Amino acid sequence: MKLGRLNHVGVATPSIDKSLELYRVMFGAEPHGPAFDLPAQGVRVCFVDTPNSQIELIEPLGETSPIAKFLEKNPLGGQHHVCFEVPEIHAAKAEFEGKGARVLGEPRIGAHGTPVFFIHPKDMGGVLTEIMETPRGAH
Ligand code: CO
């Protein structure tokens, strides 16, 4: 498998609005579009464009949100995951599992509308890693 483009860096935040303000003031950066809910994943997300990638701002949606614990430990928010693209999600999952990595759940539709899965940080040097199928017609 060939490592694809760094699609985005996921950043957990207690407030997308406050983070957008920070990116605006510090970098003059604007959101790619409005924030939107991903109820199946228990998060609300908003992307900020950078010249070669994106920042994915992630806010908890509901009290059982998977990022609630992260924010308990990191009240200001912080870097949560990195996301790399691959050409074909199921082939990538089989390959990572073949190498002994723990894949967290089945591929599901992520924030870009293409299937994603996560690799356990303990099998990736402490970095929670999202693997995402490259959107059709992208790049
Ligand atoms: Co992500």
Short mmCIF file of N, CA and C and ligand atoms in Angstrom, two decimals:
data_model
loop_
_atom_site.label_atom_id
_atom_site.label_comp_id
_atom_site.label_asym_id
_atom_site.label_seq_id
_atom_site.Cartn_x
_atom_site.Cartn_y
_atom_site.Cartn_z
N MET A 1 0.84 -1.20 0.00
CA MET A 1 0.00 0.00 0.00
C MET A 1 0.87 1.25 0.00
N LYS A 2 0.48 2.22 -0.78
CA LYS A 2 1.22 3.47 -0.86
C LYS A 2 0.56 4.49 0.05
N LEU A 3 1.38 5.11 0.89
CA LEU A 3 0.86 6.16 1.78
C LEU A 3 0.37 7.33 0.95
N GLY A 4 -0.86 7.73 1.20
CA GLY A 4 -1.43 8.85 0.44
C GLY A 4 -1.22 10.19 1.13
N ARG A 5 -1.88 11.17 0.58
CA ARG A 5 -1.79 12.55 1.04
C ARG A 5 -2.25 12.67 2.50
N LEU A 6 -1.61 13.58 3.25
CA LEU A 6 -2.12 13.96 4.57
C LEU A 6 -3.38 14.76 4.32
N ASN A 7 -4.53 14.16 4.58
CA ASN A 7 -5.79 14.84 4.29
C ASN A 7 -6.07 15.94 5.30
N HIS A 8 -5.91 15.61 6.59
CA HIS A 8 -6.14 16.63 7.61
C HIS A 8 -5.51 16.23 8.94
N VAL A 9 -5.39 17.22 9.81
CA VAL A 9 -5.02 17.00 11.20
C VAL A 9 -6.26 17.30 12.03
N GLY A 10 -6.65 16.34 12.87
CA GLY A 10 -7.83 16.52 13.71
C GLY A 10 -7.45 17.22 15.00
N VAL A 11 -8.19 18.27 15.33
CA VAL A 11 -7.93 19.05 16.55
C VAL A 11 -9.22 19.11 17.36
N ALA A 12 -9.17 18.55 18.57
CA ALA A 12 -10.34 18.59 19.44
C ALA A 12 -10.44 19.97 20.08
N THR A 13 -11.66 20.45 20.23
CA THR A 13 -11.87 21.76 20.84
C THR A 13 -13.17 21.77 21.63
N PRO A 14 -13.20 22.49 22.74
CA PRO A 14 -14.47 22.62 23.45
C PRO A 14 -15.44 23.53 22.70
N SER A 15 -14.93 24.34 21.78
CA SER A 15 -15.80 25.28 21.05
C SER A 15 -15.26 25.53 19.64
N ILE A 16 -15.95 25.04 18.64
CA ILE A 16 -15.55 25.31 17.25
C ILE A 16 -15.54 26.81 16.99
N ASP A 17 -16.54 27.51 17.51
CA ASP A 17 -16.60 28.96 17.26
C ASP A 17 -15.36 29.67 17.79
N LYS A 18 -14.94 29.29 19.01
CA LYS A 18 -13.74 29.94 19.59
C LYS A 18 -12.49 29.55 18.81
N SER A 19 -12.42 28.30 18.36
CA SER A 19 -11.25 27.88 17.58
C SER A 19 -11.21 28.59 16.23
N LEU A 20 -12.37 28.75 15.59
CA LEU A 20 -12.39 29.45 14.31
C LEU A 20 -11.90 30.88 14.48
N GLU A 21 -12.30 31.49 15.59
CA GLU A 21 -11.86 32.86 15.87
C GLU A 21 -10.33 32.90 16.03
N LEU A 22 -9.80 31.89 16.73
CA LEU A 22 -8.35 31.81 16.93
C LEU A 22 -7.62 31.66 15.58
N TYR A 23 -8.10 30.76 14.71
CA TYR A 23 -7.45 30.57 13.41
C TYR A 23 -7.57 31.82 12.54
N ARG A 24 -8.69 32.54 12.70
CA ARG A 24 -8.90 33.77 11.94
C ARG A 24 -7.91 34.84 12.42
N VAL A 25 -7.81 35.01 13.74
CA VAL A 25 -6.95 36.07 14.29
C VAL A 25 -5.47 35.74 14.07
N MET A 26 -5.10 34.48 14.35
CA MET A 26 -3.69 34.12 14.31
C MET A 26 -3.17 33.93 12.89
N PHE A 27 -4.01 33.35 12.00
CA PHE A 27 -3.54 32.98 10.66
C PHE A 27 -4.30 33.67 9.53
N GLY A 28 -5.35 34.39 9.86
CA GLY A 28 -6.20 34.91 8.79
C GLY A 28 -6.90 33.82 8.03
N ALA A 29 -7.07 32.65 8.65
CA ALA A 29 -7.66 31.49 7.97
C ALA A 29 -9.16 31.48 8.17
N GLU A 30 -9.88 31.04 7.15
CA GLU A 30 -11.34 31.00 7.18
C GLU A 30 -11.81 29.54 7.11
N PRO A 31 -12.99 29.26 7.66
CA PRO A 31 -13.52 27.89 7.53
C PRO A 31 -13.80 27.54 6.07
N HIS A 32 -13.64 26.25 5.77
CA HIS A 32 -13.92 25.74 4.42
C HIS A 32 -15.42 25.85 4.13
N GLY A 33 -16.22 25.71 5.17
CA GLY A 33 -17.68 25.78 5.06
C GLY A 33 -18.24 25.80 6.46
N PRO A 34 -19.56 25.78 6.59
CA PRO A 34 -20.14 25.79 7.93
C PRO A 34 -19.86 24.50 8.71
N ALA A 35 -19.87 24.59 10.02
CA ALA A 35 -19.74 23.40 10.87
C ALA A 35 -20.95 22.51 10.66
N PHE A 36 -20.76 21.19 10.82
CA PHE A 36 -21.89 20.27 10.67
C PHE A 36 -21.76 19.12 11.66
N ASP A 37 -22.91 18.52 11.99
CA ASP A 37 -22.96 17.43 12.96
C ASP A 37 -22.73 16.09 12.26
N LEU A 38 -21.97 15.22 12.95
CA LEU A 38 -21.86 13.81 12.54
C LEU A 38 -22.41 12.99 13.71
N PRO A 39 -23.75 12.86 13.79
CA PRO A 39 -24.34 12.23 14.97
C PRO A 39 -23.85 10.80 15.19
N ALA A 40 -23.62 10.06 14.11
CA ALA A 40 -23.18 8.68 14.26
C ALA A 40 -21.82 8.61 14.95
N GLN A 41 -21.02 9.66 14.84
CA GLN A 41 -19.70 9.66 15.47
C GLN A 41 -19.67 10.52 16.72
N GLY A 42 -20.78 11.13 17.07
CA GLY A 42 -20.85 11.92 18.30
C GLY A 42 -20.00 13.17 18.28
N VAL A 43 -19.85 13.75 17.09
CA VAL A 43 -19.03 14.96 16.99
C VAL A 43 -19.66 15.98 16.04
N ARG A 44 -19.28 17.22 16.25
CA ARG A 44 -19.58 18.30 15.32
C ARG A 44 -18.24 18.73 14.75
N VAL A 45 -18.15 18.95 13.46
CA VAL A 45 -16.85 19.25 12.85
C VAL A 45 -16.93 20.47 11.95
N CYS A 46 -15.76 21.09 11.77
CA CYS A 46 -15.63 22.20 10.83
C CYS A 46 -14.20 22.18 10.30
N PHE A 47 -14.05 22.31 9.00
CA PHE A 47 -12.72 22.27 8.40
C PHE A 47 -12.20 23.67 8.12
N VAL A 48 -10.90 23.84 8.35
CA VAL A 48 -10.21 25.08 8.00
C VAL A 48 -9.18 24.72 6.94
N ASP A 49 -9.19 25.42 5.82
CA ASP A 49 -8.25 25.12 4.74
C ASP A 49 -6.86 25.64 5.05
N THR A 50 -5.85 24.83 4.73
CA THR A 50 -4.48 25.31 4.70
C THR A 50 -4.02 25.09 3.26
N PRO A 51 -2.89 25.67 2.83
CA PRO A 51 -2.52 25.53 1.41
C PRO A 51 -2.35 24.07 0.97
N ASN A 52 -1.91 23.18 1.86
CA ASN A 52 -1.65 21.81 1.42
C ASN A 52 -2.47 20.77 2.15
N SER A 53 -3.35 21.19 3.05
CA SER A 53 -4.11 20.20 3.82
C SER A 53 -5.30 20.91 4.49
N GLN A 54 -5.80 20.32 5.54
CA GLN A 54 -6.89 20.95 6.29
C GLN A 54 -6.70 20.66 7.78
N ILE A 55 -7.27 21.52 8.60
CA ILE A 55 -7.43 21.26 10.02
C ILE A 55 -8.90 20.89 10.23
N GLU A 56 -9.14 19.78 10.92
CA GLU A 56 -10.50 19.37 11.25
C GLU A 56 -10.76 19.72 12.71
N LEU A 57 -11.55 20.73 12.95
CA LEU A 57 -11.93 21.09 14.32
C LEU A 57 -13.07 20.18 14.74
N ILE A 58 -12.93 19.56 15.92
CA ILE A 58 -13.90 18.56 16.38
C ILE A 58 -14.40 18.97 17.75
N GLU A 59 -15.71 19.12 17.84
CA GLU A 59 -16.35 19.50 19.10
C GLU A 59 -17.25 18.33 19.53
N PRO A 60 -17.34 18.04 20.83
CA PRO A 60 -18.21 16.94 21.23
C PRO A 60 -19.67 17.23 20.90
N LEU A 61 -20.38 16.18 20.50
CA LEU A 61 -21.82 16.28 20.24
C LEU A 61 -22.48 15.28 21.20
N GLY A 62 -23.06 15.79 22.26
CA GLY A 62 -23.68 14.92 23.26
C GLY A 62 -22.68 14.47 24.31
N GLU A 63 -23.24 13.98 25.44
CA GLU A 63 -22.38 13.67 26.58
C GLU A 63 -21.59 12.38 26.41
N THR A 64 -22.00 11.53 25.46
CA THR A 64 -21.29 10.27 25.26
C THR A 64 -20.30 10.39 24.10
N SER A 65 -20.01 11.61 23.70
CA SER A 65 -19.09 11.82 22.57
C SER A 65 -17.74 11.16 22.83
N PRO A 66 -17.18 10.51 21.81
CA PRO A 66 -15.87 9.86 22.00
C PRO A 66 -14.74 10.85 22.31
N ILE A 67 -14.95 12.14 22.06
CA ILE A 67 -13.86 13.07 22.40
C ILE A 67 -14.07 13.76 23.75
N ALA A 68 -15.16 13.40 24.46
CA ALA A 68 -15.41 14.02 25.76
C ALA A 68 -14.26 13.74 26.73
N LYS A 69 -13.78 12.49 26.74
CA LYS A 69 -12.68 12.12 27.65
C LYS A 69 -11.41 12.87 27.32
N PHE A 70 -11.14 12.99 26.01
CA PHE A 70 -9.95 13.73 25.57
C PHE A 70 -9.99 15.16 26.10
N LEU A 71 -11.17 15.77 26.03
CA LEU A 71 -11.29 17.16 26.49
C LEU A 71 -11.25 17.27 28.01
N GLU A 72 -11.65 16.19 28.70
CA GLU A 72 -11.49 16.18 30.16
C GLU A 72 -10.01 16.28 30.51
N LYS A 73 -9.19 15.52 29.77
CA LYS A 73 -7.75 15.53 30.03
C LYS A 73 -7.07 16.76 29.46
N ASN A 74 -7.64 17.30 28.40
CA ASN A 74 -7.04 18.46 27.71
C ASN A 74 -8.11 19.54 27.56
N PRO A 75 -8.38 20.28 28.63
CA PRO A 75 -9.52 21.21 28.60
C PRO A 75 -9.45 22.29 27.53
N LEU A 76 -8.23 22.65 27.11
CA LEU A 76 -8.12 23.65 26.04
C LEU A 76 -8.36 23.05 24.67
N GLY A 77 -8.41 21.72 24.61
CA GLY A 77 -8.42 21.03 23.32
C GLY A 77 -7.00 20.63 22.97
N GLY A 78 -6.80 20.17 21.75
CA GLY A 78 -5.44 19.80 21.34
C GLY A 78 -5.47 18.86 20.15
N GLN A 79 -4.26 18.51 19.69
CA GLN A 79 -4.16 17.65 18.52
C GLN A 79 -4.68 16.26 18.85
N HIS A 80 -5.60 15.76 18.06
CA HIS A 80 -6.32 14.53 18.37
C HIS A 80 -5.94 13.38 17.46
N HIS A 81 -5.84 13.61 16.15
CA HIS A 81 -5.46 12.56 15.21
C HIS A 81 -4.90 13.16 13.93
N VAL A 82 -4.25 12.31 13.15
CA VAL A 82 -3.85 12.69 11.79
C VAL A 82 -4.60 11.77 10.83
N CYS A 83 -4.85 12.24 9.62
CA CYS A 83 -5.62 11.45 8.65
C CYS A 83 -4.90 11.38 7.31
N PHE A 84 -4.61 10.16 6.89
CA PHE A 84 -3.98 9.92 5.59
C PHE A 84 -4.97 9.28 4.63
N GLU A 85 -4.82 9.62 3.37
CA GLU A 85 -5.67 9.02 2.33
C GLU A 85 -5.06 7.72 1.82
N VAL A 86 -5.96 6.82 1.41
CA VAL A 86 -5.56 5.59 0.73
C VAL A 86 -6.51 5.41 -0.45
N PRO A 87 -6.09 4.65 -1.49
CA PRO A 87 -6.95 4.48 -2.66
C PRO A 87 -8.18 3.62 -2.38
N GLU A 88 -8.05 2.61 -1.51
CA GLU A 88 -9.16 1.66 -1.34
C GLU A 88 -9.22 1.23 0.12
N ILE A 89 -10.31 1.54 0.80
CA ILE A 89 -10.37 1.43 2.26
C ILE A 89 -10.29 -0.02 2.75
N HIS A 90 -10.97 -0.94 2.05
CA HIS A 90 -10.99 -2.31 2.55
C HIS A 90 -9.63 -2.99 2.36
N ALA A 91 -8.97 -2.68 1.27
CA ALA A 91 -7.62 -3.20 1.06
C ALA A 91 -6.68 -2.67 2.14
N ALA A 92 -6.84 -1.38 2.48
CA ALA A 92 -5.98 -0.78 3.50
C ALA A 92 -6.23 -1.43 4.86
N LYS A 93 -7.51 -1.67 5.18
CA LYS A 93 -7.84 -2.29 6.47
C LYS A 93 -7.20 -3.67 6.57
N ALA A 94 -7.35 -4.46 5.50
CA ALA A 94 -6.78 -5.81 5.50
C ALA A 94 -5.26 -5.75 5.65
N GLU A 95 -4.64 -4.79 5.01
CA GLU A 95 -3.19 -4.70 5.08
C GLU A 95 -2.71 -4.31 6.49
N PHE A 96 -3.39 -3.32 7.10
CA PHE A 96 -2.99 -2.94 8.46
C PHE A 96 -3.21 -4.10 9.43
N GLU A 97 -4.34 -4.77 9.29
CA GLU A 97 -4.61 -5.91 10.18
C GLU A 97 -3.60 -7.02 9.97
N GLY A 98 -3.21 -7.21 8.72
CA GLY A 98 -2.18 -8.21 8.40
C GLY A 98 -0.85 -7.90 9.06
N LYS A 99 -0.62 -6.62 9.31
CA LYS A 99 0.62 -6.21 9.98
C LYS A 99 0.45 -6.16 11.50
N GLY A 100 -0.71 -6.61 11.99
CA GLY A 100 -0.93 -6.72 13.42
C GLY A 100 -1.48 -5.47 14.09
N ALA A 101 -1.88 -4.48 13.30
CA ALA A 101 -2.43 -3.26 13.89
C ALA A 101 -3.90 -3.46 14.24
N ARG A 102 -4.30 -2.87 15.37
CA ARG A 102 -5.72 -2.92 15.74
C ARG A 102 -6.48 -1.82 15.02
N VAL A 103 -7.44 -2.24 14.20
CA VAL A 103 -8.31 -1.28 13.52
C VAL A 103 -9.56 -1.14 14.37
N LEU A 104 -9.94 0.12 14.66
CA LEU A 104 -11.05 0.39 15.57
C LEU A 104 -12.37 0.38 14.79
N GLY A 105 -13.05 -0.73 14.77
CA GLY A 105 -14.36 -0.83 14.13
C GLY A 105 -14.28 -1.00 12.62
N GLU A 106 -15.44 -1.09 12.03
CA GLU A 106 -15.56 -1.25 10.58
C GLU A 106 -15.47 0.13 9.91
N PRO A 107 -15.02 0.17 8.65
CA PRO A 107 -15.03 1.46 7.94
C PRO A 107 -16.43 2.07 7.95
N ARG A 108 -16.49 3.36 8.19
CA ARG A 108 -17.77 4.07 8.16
C ARG A 108 -17.57 5.40 7.44
N ILE A 109 -18.68 6.00 7.07
CA ILE A 109 -18.58 7.24 6.29
C ILE A 109 -18.11 8.38 7.20
N GLY A 110 -17.04 9.02 6.79
CA GLY A 110 -16.45 10.09 7.59
C GLY A 110 -16.90 11.47 7.14
N ALA A 111 -16.21 12.47 7.66
CA ALA A 111 -16.62 13.86 7.46
C ALA A 111 -16.53 14.32 6.00
N HIS A 112 -15.75 13.60 5.17
CA HIS A 112 -15.65 13.99 3.76
C HIS A 112 -16.56 13.15 2.87
N GLY A 113 -17.39 12.30 3.50
CA GLY A 113 -18.33 11.50 2.72
C GLY A 113 -17.72 10.25 2.12
N THR A 114 -16.50 9.92 2.49
CA THR A 114 -15.89 8.67 2.04
C THR A 114 -15.58 7.82 3.26
N PRO A 115 -15.42 6.49 3.08
CA PRO A 115 -15.21 5.63 4.24
C PRO A 115 -13.88 5.87 4.94
N VAL A 116 -13.92 5.75 6.27
CA VAL A 116 -12.73 5.95 7.10
C VAL A 116 -12.68 4.85 8.16
N PHE A 117 -11.48 4.61 8.69
CA PHE A 117 -11.35 3.85 9.94
C PHE A 117 -10.18 4.43 10.71
N PHE A 118 -10.09 4.04 11.98
CA PHE A 118 -8.99 4.53 12.82
C PHE A 118 -8.11 3.36 13.23
N ILE A 119 -6.81 3.63 13.34
CA ILE A 119 -5.85 2.65 13.85
C ILE A 119 -5.54 3.02 15.30
N HIS A 120 -5.53 2.00 16.16
CA HIS A 120 -5.27 2.23 17.58
C HIS A 120 -3.91 2.94 17.76
N PRO A 121 -3.90 4.00 18.58
CA PRO A 121 -2.64 4.73 18.75
C PRO A 121 -1.50 3.87 19.30
N LYS A 122 -1.83 2.82 20.05
CA LYS A 122 -0.77 1.97 20.60
C LYS A 122 -0.05 1.19 19.50
N ASP A 123 -0.68 1.06 18.34
CA ASP A 123 -0.04 0.38 17.22
C ASP A 123 0.53 1.35 16.20
N MET A 124 0.53 2.66 16.57
CA MET A 124 0.99 3.68 15.62
C MET A 124 1.81 4.73 16.36
N GLY A 125 2.65 4.22 17.30
CA GLY A 125 3.59 5.11 17.98
C GLY A 125 2.91 6.20 18.79
N GLY A 126 1.70 5.91 19.31
CA GLY A 126 1.03 6.89 20.16
C GLY A 126 0.18 7.90 19.40
N VAL A 127 0.10 7.75 18.08
CA VAL A 127 -0.67 8.71 17.27
C VAL A 127 -1.96 8.04 16.80
N LEU A 128 -3.10 8.55 17.25
CA LEU A 128 -4.38 8.07 16.70
C LEU A 128 -4.39 8.44 15.21
N THR A 129 -4.56 7.44 14.37
CA THR A 129 -4.41 7.65 12.92
C THR A 129 -5.68 7.25 12.19
N GLU A 130 -6.21 8.19 11.44
CA GLU A 130 -7.41 7.96 10.63
C GLU A 130 -6.95 7.64 9.21
N ILE A 131 -7.55 6.62 8.65
CA ILE A 131 -7.28 6.25 7.26
C ILE A 131 -8.57 6.49 6.48
N MET A 132 -8.44 7.21 5.39
CA MET A 132 -9.61 7.68 4.64
C MET A 132 -9.47 7.37 3.17
N GLU A 133 -10.52 6.87 2.57
CA GLU A 133 -10.46 6.62 1.13
C GLU A 133 -10.50 7.97 0.40
N THR A 134 -9.60 8.13 -0.55
CA THR A 134 -9.53 9.38 -1.31
C THR A 134 -10.87 9.65 -2.01
N PRO A 135 -11.41 10.86 -1.82
CA PRO A 135 -12.67 11.16 -2.49
C PRO A 135 -12.51 11.05 -4.01
N ARG A 136 -13.52 10.49 -4.67
CA ARG A 136 -13.48 10.37 -6.14
C ARG A 136 -13.35 11.75 -6.77
N GLY A 137 -12.46 11.82 -7.73
CA GLY A 137 -12.30 13.09 -8.45
C GLY A 137 -11.48 14.12 -7.71
N ALA A 138 -10.93 13.74 -6.53
CA ALA A 138 -10.12 14.70 -5.76
C ALA A 138 -8.68 14.72 -6.29
N HIS A 139 -8.01 15.80 -6.05
CA HIS A 139 -6.60 15.99 -6.37
C HIS A 139 -6.32 15.83 -7.86
CO CO B 1 -10.57 13.24 11.02
#
